[in-house]
């Protein structure tokens, strides 16, 4: 019987270890996932948010992209999906994803450094849903009479970065 | 054309699938004689365990004391499995004989069954005595009578493996 | 014509699978062989029909039938032919059909292999397989119809996502699908054993073999996926802890746990409930992976569109599976009791148990991290993100524990091990590990996890090599064979054990490759032709890359801008490499093709990240300014070598055949044994004299059915 108890203790020990790892892991690494408007609100309310890691998603403002090849810095403006007037400036120093255009929807990780500037450490484009959802719109009759095939290409939603990559993985 | 092909395909498939039900063709529903029974499985497992113990001992992972104790334990497990196998076998033979009788079957069948039966008896006896004091083949785990120089199962040489109960002396003493 | 035939075949497959599923269960219940035969034929018929359906899709791709929605969205006229063939699994709709095809293939294979064996289980096995097949066919027909037509015929298709236009695309998804779908067969056997109540040792053996097969394909599929990400996604990494990657990892983790704990059940008759639960969980995890990937519920850059229909269908299916498994296990609980108890805390069983707990712990962490954002949003409404830092922080320590267990397991004996022996056996390997760690510290390495990985890795390798060496030596001595032969025979004698050790070697090598990521170096610079950039590697090499110029080329479906780089290592010219930027026409999208130059220890990885706007205009050097990101990724090649070793080891372990002690097929060996009837009791007494006649038997008396390859 005592042998069983020892195994049981071992089991509980391992479970406790894993729980502890997961718990501390979550609390150490979890970041808020915000829209630009939420980011600015929070930064105004709690200044500690500045310098803290966050994830932000929004739409790139068309025409806002600037590349400075000497500084190797990408600069663009991202607006809030719900309120296009709320905008933040993004600085990014790594290669942009291939699917990045200045109309893309992006997900960024990084820090808010104040004054409306977001230092991104990672930028991903999010087009996957549009890629597959588009045909649904079509089915609903978006391509009515006279609409030729070219019309539904205007969305440019081909980004689907690895949407298909995953097509493989499912 | 495509429509026609589709109809042909569908007809063939449906016919092929339904045929057994219509014609009374049957898939086998019972255990095949070639398959291991539960007792045979247990025996197999015990023999594998014997082989592992043997290996662990020779690789220095087991003390001699532990080794002997475990060998005794597993041997008795194997013996239990052997008894179970014997019982299983007897039961199956009994059932088969009853079936044959009920069918009023040909004598040749019954004769053959009897012949096989006695063979199995012999085999089980031999295995049992080998397990008690024989040599375990390091190759396949099959026990052979003490003093054997080759494994009866796979033909591997058994020398130098030694009779573990009496580590060094017996094999050299009796085999020569 | 063929596409239409394919669609028709897909429609017929549904009634056939339902018919077969119903008949199989009835046949099993009533003991009716004719119903069972009809059901088994249904399985083969479904395979045929799904193959025709898949051929229909491929034919539609090859024939540029853009009136099919699926073709027009994933192909274009100028797409290369083999990408048209792989179009079958390029998108959601086709890939679900492809999934069903793979499943039908394995179902048919399982039924065929067992046409004479395990007959009491087979009715239920066929039944379960057909029900699951029917589920996937329903999804394919009603939720994601691959044969859906457009009301008009476009001139050209929208093209395949450039990231899929890579040869890994033709290899990676099929391998992964084979792995996922093959898990269905062991699950079916487990359920069949529960339903029929035949919970003897047999089902576990069949299940183990099938799980090993699936594990093989799934492992390869995951490694191929890593390779694809590394080559094609162009950020220098191979694993992102993306929900979709995690989804493929979950069944892998549970299956790995099963492959270890099943050994305890086989040899000791313990952990029966646990193993049953693991088989069920493995399958449920594959369905969960599909659910996660295809529903789009969890935000992932990889995932498909949000589709609530699919989400509900899979969620419902998972719930049903979960309930069925739980009820059946509870119902058969009395038959699943352990035969024995654990004998000692220090035993190989304990090591396996710890391995299981650690694996499931890692699995839980991955699952939790993946689902956490969804759960939090559901409960509190605030959106959070859990990224790679979380997964690394949790899984690296667990991974290190697992790594260490790979070295501890082989040295501990089954049942119980004495501490004195442990000390003796562990002294040298632990010493080797410690020495490695100290050496790394002395060399100036300060990354704790990397040091631990290498130290533990060396410890494990030492243990395994010692095992091989001891075994070979013993064999060579006993059998008088030369060392090479002895080694071969050693492995052949117990393929599972030695194959498993080889897999472990592969895992160690792979972990060392992962640890290499701690020492990545990179430089980013904008260059004009003739300018160069230098980057130092962790191994102390200095690479200098000179940008020699840009050239353009026309591919079938794209324009290529190719930058030529001259590579010098420590001042010595070692060759040149290219890195590209492509502009695809359909769909219109740019694409980075990284340049990779591999050596045994490190990869030079060059990304052409930006070209100046005017590049298209002319070939004058002043327009050729480009920005490069140059990375040196140490030990990445080891990941692929490790994957190869794992594959080899798994093949050795799963190869059919092997010694079956004490089993005489057919029992026709009546004259074989010359037994000695010993009257003595259970205690071994050495004093009974031996009759020389009774001893040796010539190998010729072997029954022909015994595996002869054993010796």
mmCIF file of N, CA, C and O in Angstrom, chain C residues 498-555:
data_model
loop_
_atom_site.group_PDB
_atom_site.id
_atom_site.type_symbol
_atom_site.label_atom_id
_atom_site.label_comp_id
_atom_site.label_asym_id
_atom_site.label_seq_id
_atom_site.Cartn_x
_atom_site.Cartn_y
_atom_site.Cartn_z
ATOM 1 N N UNK C 498 16.039 -2.083 -29.944
ATOM 2 C CA UNK C 498 17.149 -1.358 -30.566
ATOM 3 C C UNK C 498 16.650 -0.292 -31.520
ATOM 4 O O UNK C 498 17.248 0.784 -31.624
ATOM 5 N N UNK C 499 15.548 -0.581 -32.204
ATOM 6 C CA UNK C 499 14.951 0.457 -33.038
ATOM 7 C C UNK C 499 14.569 1.664 -32.195
ATOM 8 O O UNK C 499 14.810 2.809 -32.571
ATOM 9 N N UNK C 500 14.000 1.376 -31.040
ATOM 10 C CA UNK C 500 13.629 2.453 -30.125
ATOM 11 C C UNK C 500 14.842 3.269 -29.698
ATOM 12 O O UNK C 500 14.789 4.500 -29.676
ATOM 13 N N UNK C 501 15.929 2.586 -29.397
ATOM 14 C CA UNK C 501 17.140 3.321 -29.000
ATOM 15 C C UNK C 501 17.628 4.214 -30.135
ATOM 16 O O UNK C 501 18.081 5.335 -29.908
ATOM 17 N N UNK C 502 17.511 3.691 -31.371
ATOM 18 C CA UNK C 502 17.960 4.509 -32.508
ATOM 19 C C UNK C 502 17.075 5.748 -32.628
ATOM 20 O O UNK C 502 17.562 6.858 -32.871
ATOM 21 N N UNK C 503 15.758 5.564 -32.415
ATOM 22 C CA UNK C 503 14.871 6.724 -32.414
ATOM 23 C C UNK C 503 15.340 7.734 -31.371
ATOM 24 O O UNK C 503 15.405 8.940 -31.624
ATOM 25 N N UNK C 504 15.706 7.238 -30.199
ATOM 26 C CA UNK C 504 16.157 8.141 -29.138
ATOM 27 C C UNK C 504 17.409 8.907 -29.561
ATOM 28 O O UNK C 504 17.538 10.096 -29.265
ATOM 29 N N UNK C 505 18.315 8.223 -30.247
ATOM 30 C CA UNK C 505 19.508 8.921 -30.733
ATOM 31 C C UNK C 505 19.074 10.073 -31.645
ATOM 32 O O UNK C 505 19.562 11.206 -31.527
ATOM 33 N N UNK C 506 18.113 9.763 -32.536
ATOM 34 C CA UNK C 506 17.617 10.800 -33.434
ATOM 35 C C UNK C 506 17.027 11.971 -32.674
ATOM 36 O O UNK C 506 17.263 13.133 -33.017
ATOM 37 N N UNK C 507 16.272 11.660 -31.619
ATOM 38 C CA UNK C 507 15.648 12.734 -30.837
ATOM 39 C C UNK C 507 16.716 13.601 -30.166
ATOM 40 O O UNK C 507 16.623 14.832 -30.158
ATOM 41 N N UNK C 508 17.758 12.942 -29.643
ATOM 42 C CA UNK C 508 18.829 13.712 -28.998
ATOM 43 C C UNK C 508 19.480 14.654 -30.007
ATOM 44 O O UNK C 508 19.675 15.850 -29.735
ATOM 45 N N UNK C 509 19.781 14.114 -31.193
ATOM 46 C CA UNK C 509 20.422 14.938 -32.218
ATOM 47 C C UNK C 509 19.520 16.115 -32.563
ATOM 48 O O UNK C 509 19.961 17.264 -32.690
ATOM 49 N N UNK C 510 18.216 15.847 -32.665
ATOM 50 C CA UNK C 510 17.271 16.893 -33.005
ATOM 51 C C UNK C 510 17.208 17.962 -31.908
ATOM 52 O O UNK C 510 17.218 19.157 -32.198
ATOM 53 N N UNK C 511 17.175 17.522 -30.656
ATOM 54 C CA UNK C 511 17.149 18.479 -29.545
ATOM 55 C C UNK C 511 18.394 19.363 -29.572
ATOM 56 O O UNK C 511 18.330 20.547 -29.290
ATOM 57 N N UNK C 512 19.543 18.753 -29.891
ATOM 58 C CA UNK C 512 20.757 19.563 -29.971
ATOM 59 C C UNK C 512 20.606 20.600 -31.083
ATOM 60 O O UNK C 512 21.043 21.739 -30.949
ATOM 61 N N UNK C 513 19.946 20.171 -32.173
ATOM 62 C CA UNK C 513 19.676 21.118 -33.249
ATOM 63 C C UNK C 513 18.803 22.272 -32.779
ATOM 64 O O UNK C 513 19.061 23.434 -33.095
ATOM 65 N N UNK C 514 17.785 21.941 -31.968
ATOM 66 C CA UNK C 514 16.921 23.002 -31.429
ATOM 67 C C UNK C 514 17.731 23.961 -30.562
ATOM 68 O O UNK C 514 17.569 25.171 -30.625
ATOM 69 N N UNK C 515 18.615 23.362 -29.741
ATOM 70 C CA UNK C 515 19.398 24.190 -28.824
ATOM 71 C C UNK C 515 20.281 25.159 -29.589
ATOM 72 O O UNK C 515 20.627 26.234 -29.090
ATOM 73 N N UNK C 516 20.634 24.772 -30.819
ATOM 74 C CA UNK C 516 21.464 25.649 -31.641
ATOM 75 C C UNK C 516 20.835 27.016 -31.848
ATOM 76 O O UNK C 516 21.527 28.012 -32.056
ATOM 77 N N UNK C 517 19.507 27.074 -31.764
ATOM 78 C CA UNK C 517 18.812 28.338 -31.992
ATOM 79 C C UNK C 517 19.226 29.411 -30.990
ATOM 80 O O UNK C 517 19.056 30.597 -31.239
ATOM 81 N N UNK C 518 19.791 28.974 -29.855
ATOM 82 C CA UNK C 518 20.229 29.950 -28.853
ATOM 83 C C UNK C 518 21.408 30.779 -29.364
ATOM 84 O O UNK C 518 21.740 31.813 -28.792
ATOM 85 N N UNK C 519 22.060 30.294 -30.428
ATOM 86 C CA UNK C 519 23.293 30.954 -30.870
ATOM 87 C C UNK C 519 23.167 31.531 -32.270
ATOM 88 O O UNK C 519 24.165 31.764 -32.943
ATOM 89 N N UNK C 520 21.921 31.752 -32.695
ATOM 90 C CA UNK C 520 21.741 32.370 -34.011
ATOM 91 C C UNK C 520 22.380 33.755 -34.038
ATOM 92 O O UNK C 520 22.334 34.490 -33.054
ATOM 93 N N UNK C 521 22.966 34.062 -35.181
ATOM 94 C CA UNK C 521 23.488 35.420 -35.337
ATOM 95 C C UNK C 521 22.903 35.986 -36.615
ATOM 96 O O UNK C 521 22.612 35.242 -37.544
ATOM 97 N N UNK C 522 22.722 37.290 -36.645
ATOM 98 C CA UNK C 522 22.198 37.865 -37.886
ATOM 99 C C UNK C 522 22.645 39.302 -38.075
ATOM 100 O O UNK C 522 22.988 40.010 -37.127
ATOM 101 N N UNK C 523 22.668 39.681 -39.346
ATOM 102 C CA UNK C 523 23.061 41.024 -39.712
ATOM 103 C C UNK C 523 22.117 41.467 -40.806
ATOM 104 O O UNK C 523 21.701 40.657 -41.632
ATOM 105 N N UNK C 524 21.751 42.723 -40.790
ATOM 106 C CA UNK C 524 20.861 43.206 -41.837
ATOM 107 C C UNK C 524 21.498 44.420 -42.458
ATOM 108 O O UNK C 524 21.923 45.323 -41.750
ATOM 109 N N UNK C 525 21.598 44.431 -43.775
ATOM 110 C CA UNK C 525 22.297 45.549 -44.386
ATOM 111 C C UNK C 525 21.801 45.807 -45.796
ATOM 112 O O UNK C 525 21.418 44.892 -46.521
ATOM 113 N N UNK C 526 21.832 47.047 -46.170
ATOM 114 C CA UNK C 526 21.446 47.432 -47.512
ATOM 115 C C UNK C 526 22.719 47.580 -48.334
ATOM 116 O O UNK C 526 23.657 48.247 -47.926
ATOM 117 N N UNK C 527 22.759 46.924 -49.483
ATOM 118 C CA UNK C 527 24.012 46.856 -50.235
ATOM 119 C C UNK C 527 23.819 47.296 -51.680
ATOM 120 O O UNK C 527 22.768 47.097 -52.275
ATOM 121 N N UNK C 528 24.899 47.873 -52.242
ATOM 122 C CA UNK C 528 24.974 48.099 -53.664
ATOM 123 C C UNK C 528 25.854 46.980 -54.222
ATOM 124 O O UNK C 528 26.657 46.402 -53.492
ATOM 125 N N UNK C 529 25.702 46.662 -55.507
ATOM 126 C CA UNK C 529 26.554 45.615 -56.057
ATOM 127 C C UNK C 529 28.022 45.897 -55.777
ATOM 128 O O UNK C 529 28.474 47.051 -55.905
ATOM 129 N N UNK C 530 28.757 44.890 -55.354
ATOM 130 C CA UNK C 530 30.172 45.050 -55.041
ATOM 131 C C UNK C 530 30.429 45.251 -53.568
ATOM 132 O O UNK C 530 31.524 44.985 -53.078
ATOM 133 N N UNK C 531 29.428 45.679 -52.840
ATOM 134 C CA UNK C 531 29.607 45.846 -51.397
ATOM 135 C C UNK C 531 29.444 44.513 -50.693
ATOM 136 O O UNK C 531 28.812 43.592 -51.219
ATOM 137 N N UNK C 532 29.967 44.428 -49.495
ATOM 138 C CA UNK C 532 29.851 43.144 -48.807
ATOM 139 C C UNK C 532 29.432 43.327 -47.355
ATOM 140 O O UNK C 532 29.497 44.419 -46.792
ATOM 141 N N UNK C 533 29.028 42.233 -46.781
ATOM 142 C CA UNK C 533 28.556 42.242 -45.407
ATOM 143 C C UNK C 533 29.181 41.045 -44.698
ATOM 144 O O UNK C 533 29.388 39.989 -45.303
ATOM 145 N N UNK C 534 29.512 41.209 -43.414
ATOM 146 C CA UNK C 534 30.143 40.119 -42.677
ATOM 147 C C UNK C 534 29.274 39.716 -41.504
ATOM 148 O O UNK C 534 28.618 40.551 -40.884
ATOM 149 N N UNK C 535 29.296 38.433 -41.210
ATOM 150 C CA UNK C 535 28.566 37.965 -40.042
ATOM 151 C C UNK C 535 29.390 36.858 -39.395
ATOM 152 O O UNK C 535 30.004 36.031 -40.066
ATOM 153 N N UNK C 536 29.437 36.892 -38.063
ATOM 154 C CA UNK C 536 30.227 35.900 -37.344
ATOM 155 C C UNK C 536 29.294 34.789 -36.874
ATOM 156 O O UNK C 536 28.181 35.052 -36.417
ATOM 157 N N UNK C 537 29.727 33.560 -36.990
ATOM 158 C CA UNK C 537 28.879 32.461 -36.545
ATOM 159 C C UNK C 537 29.254 32.057 -35.136
ATOM 160 O O UNK C 537 30.321 32.403 -34.624
ATOM 161 N N UNK C 538 28.364 31.292 -34.501
ATOM 162 C CA UNK C 538 28.608 30.876 -33.130
ATOM 163 C C UNK C 538 29.823 29.963 -33.031
ATOM 164 O O UNK C 538 30.435 29.831 -31.974
ATOM 165 N N UNK C 539 30.143 29.311 -34.125
ATOM 166 C CA UNK C 539 31.305 28.421 -34.094
ATOM 167 C C UNK C 539 32.603 29.179 -34.373
ATOM 168 O O UNK C 539 33.649 28.568 -34.575
ATOM 169 N N UNK C 540 32.493 30.502 -34.434
ATOM 170 C CA UNK C 540 33.698 31.298 -34.569
ATOM 171 C C UNK C 540 34.121 31.565 -35.996
ATOM 172 O O UNK C 540 35.191 32.121 -36.239
ATOM 173 N N UNK C 541 33.282 31.165 -36.959
ATOM 174 C CA UNK C 541 33.626 31.469 -38.346
ATOM 175 C C UNK C 541 33.150 32.864 -38.693
ATOM 176 O O UNK C 541 32.175 33.356 -38.156
ATOM 177 N N UNK C 542 33.852 33.459 -39.629
ATOM 178 C CA UNK C 542 33.457 34.775 -40.089
ATOM 179 C C UNK C 542 33.070 34.649 -41.558
ATOM 180 O O UNK C 542 33.894 34.303 -42.395
ATOM 181 N N UNK C 543 31.799 34.849 -41.845
ATOM 182 C CA UNK C 543 31.353 34.781 -43.230
ATOM 183 C C UNK C 543 31.326 36.180 -43.820
ATOM 184 O O UNK C 543 30.824 37.106 -43.188
ATOM 185 N N UNK C 544 31.854 36.317 -45.008
ATOM 186 C CA UNK C 544 31.749 37.586 -45.707
ATOM 187 C C UNK C 544 31.020 37.345 -47.016
ATOM 188 O O UNK C 544 31.429 36.505 -47.819
ATOM 189 N N UNK C 545 29.926 38.052 -47.198
ATOM 190 C CA UNK C 545 29.147 37.877 -48.414
ATOM 191 C C UNK C 545 29.251 39.138 -49.257
ATOM 192 O O UNK C 545 29.011 40.236 -48.762
ATOM 193 N N UNK C 546 29.631 38.945 -50.511
ATOM 194 C CA UNK C 546 29.726 40.083 -51.417
ATOM 195 C C UNK C 546 28.587 40.020 -52.420
ATOM 196 O O UNK C 546 28.384 38.993 -53.071
ATOM 197 N N UNK C 547 27.867 41.093 -52.485
ATOM 198 C CA UNK C 547 26.719 41.170 -53.404
ATOM 199 C C UNK C 547 27.245 41.455 -54.793
ATOM 200 O O UNK C 547 27.784 42.519 -55.048
ATOM 201 N N UNK C 548 27.108 40.507 -55.705
ATOM 202 C CA UNK C 548 27.721 40.679 -57.008
ATOM 203 C C UNK C 548 26.770 41.271 -58.030
ATOM 204 O O UNK C 548 27.204 41.732 -59.072
ATOM 205 N N UNK C 549 25.497 41.215 -57.759
ATOM 206 C CA UNK C 549 24.578 41.820 -58.717
ATOM 207 C C UNK C 549 23.277 41.070 -58.794
ATOM 208 O O UNK C 549 23.097 40.027 -58.174
ATOM 209 N N UNK C 550 22.397 41.671 -59.569
ATOM 210 C CA UNK C 550 21.040 41.165 -59.621
ATOM 211 C C UNK C 550 20.737 40.734 -61.049
ATOM 212 O O UNK C 550 21.121 41.398 -62.000
ATOM 213 N N UNK C 551 20.081 39.628 -61.207
ATOM 214 C CA UNK C 551 19.656 39.246 -62.550
ATOM 215 C C UNK C 551 18.185 38.881 -62.507
ATOM 216 O O UNK C 551 17.644 38.581 -61.441
ATOM 217 N N UNK C 552 17.543 38.923 -63.644
ATOM 218 C CA UNK C 552 16.135 38.551 -63.670
ATOM 219 C C UNK C 552 15.951 37.329 -64.543
ATOM 220 O O UNK C 552 16.728 37.068 -65.443
ATOM 221 N N UNK C 553 14.934 36.557 -64.206
ATOM 222 C CA UNK C 553 14.628 35.376 -65.001
ATOM 223 C C UNK C 553 13.121 35.208 -65.011
ATOM 224 O O UNK C 553 12.409 35.742 -64.161
ATOM 225 N N UNK C 554 12.657 34.464 -65.986
ATOM 226 C CA UNK C 554 11.218 34.291 -66.124
ATOM 227 C C UNK C 554 10.908 32.834 -65.853
ATOM 228 O O UNK C 554 11.431 31.938 -66.496
ATOM 229 N N UNK C 555 10.068 32.570 -64.857
ATOM 230 C CA UNK C 555 9.619 31.207 -64.617
ATOM 231 C C UNK C 555 8.287 30.992 -65.313
ATOM 232 O O UNK C 555 7.776 31.895 -65.985
#
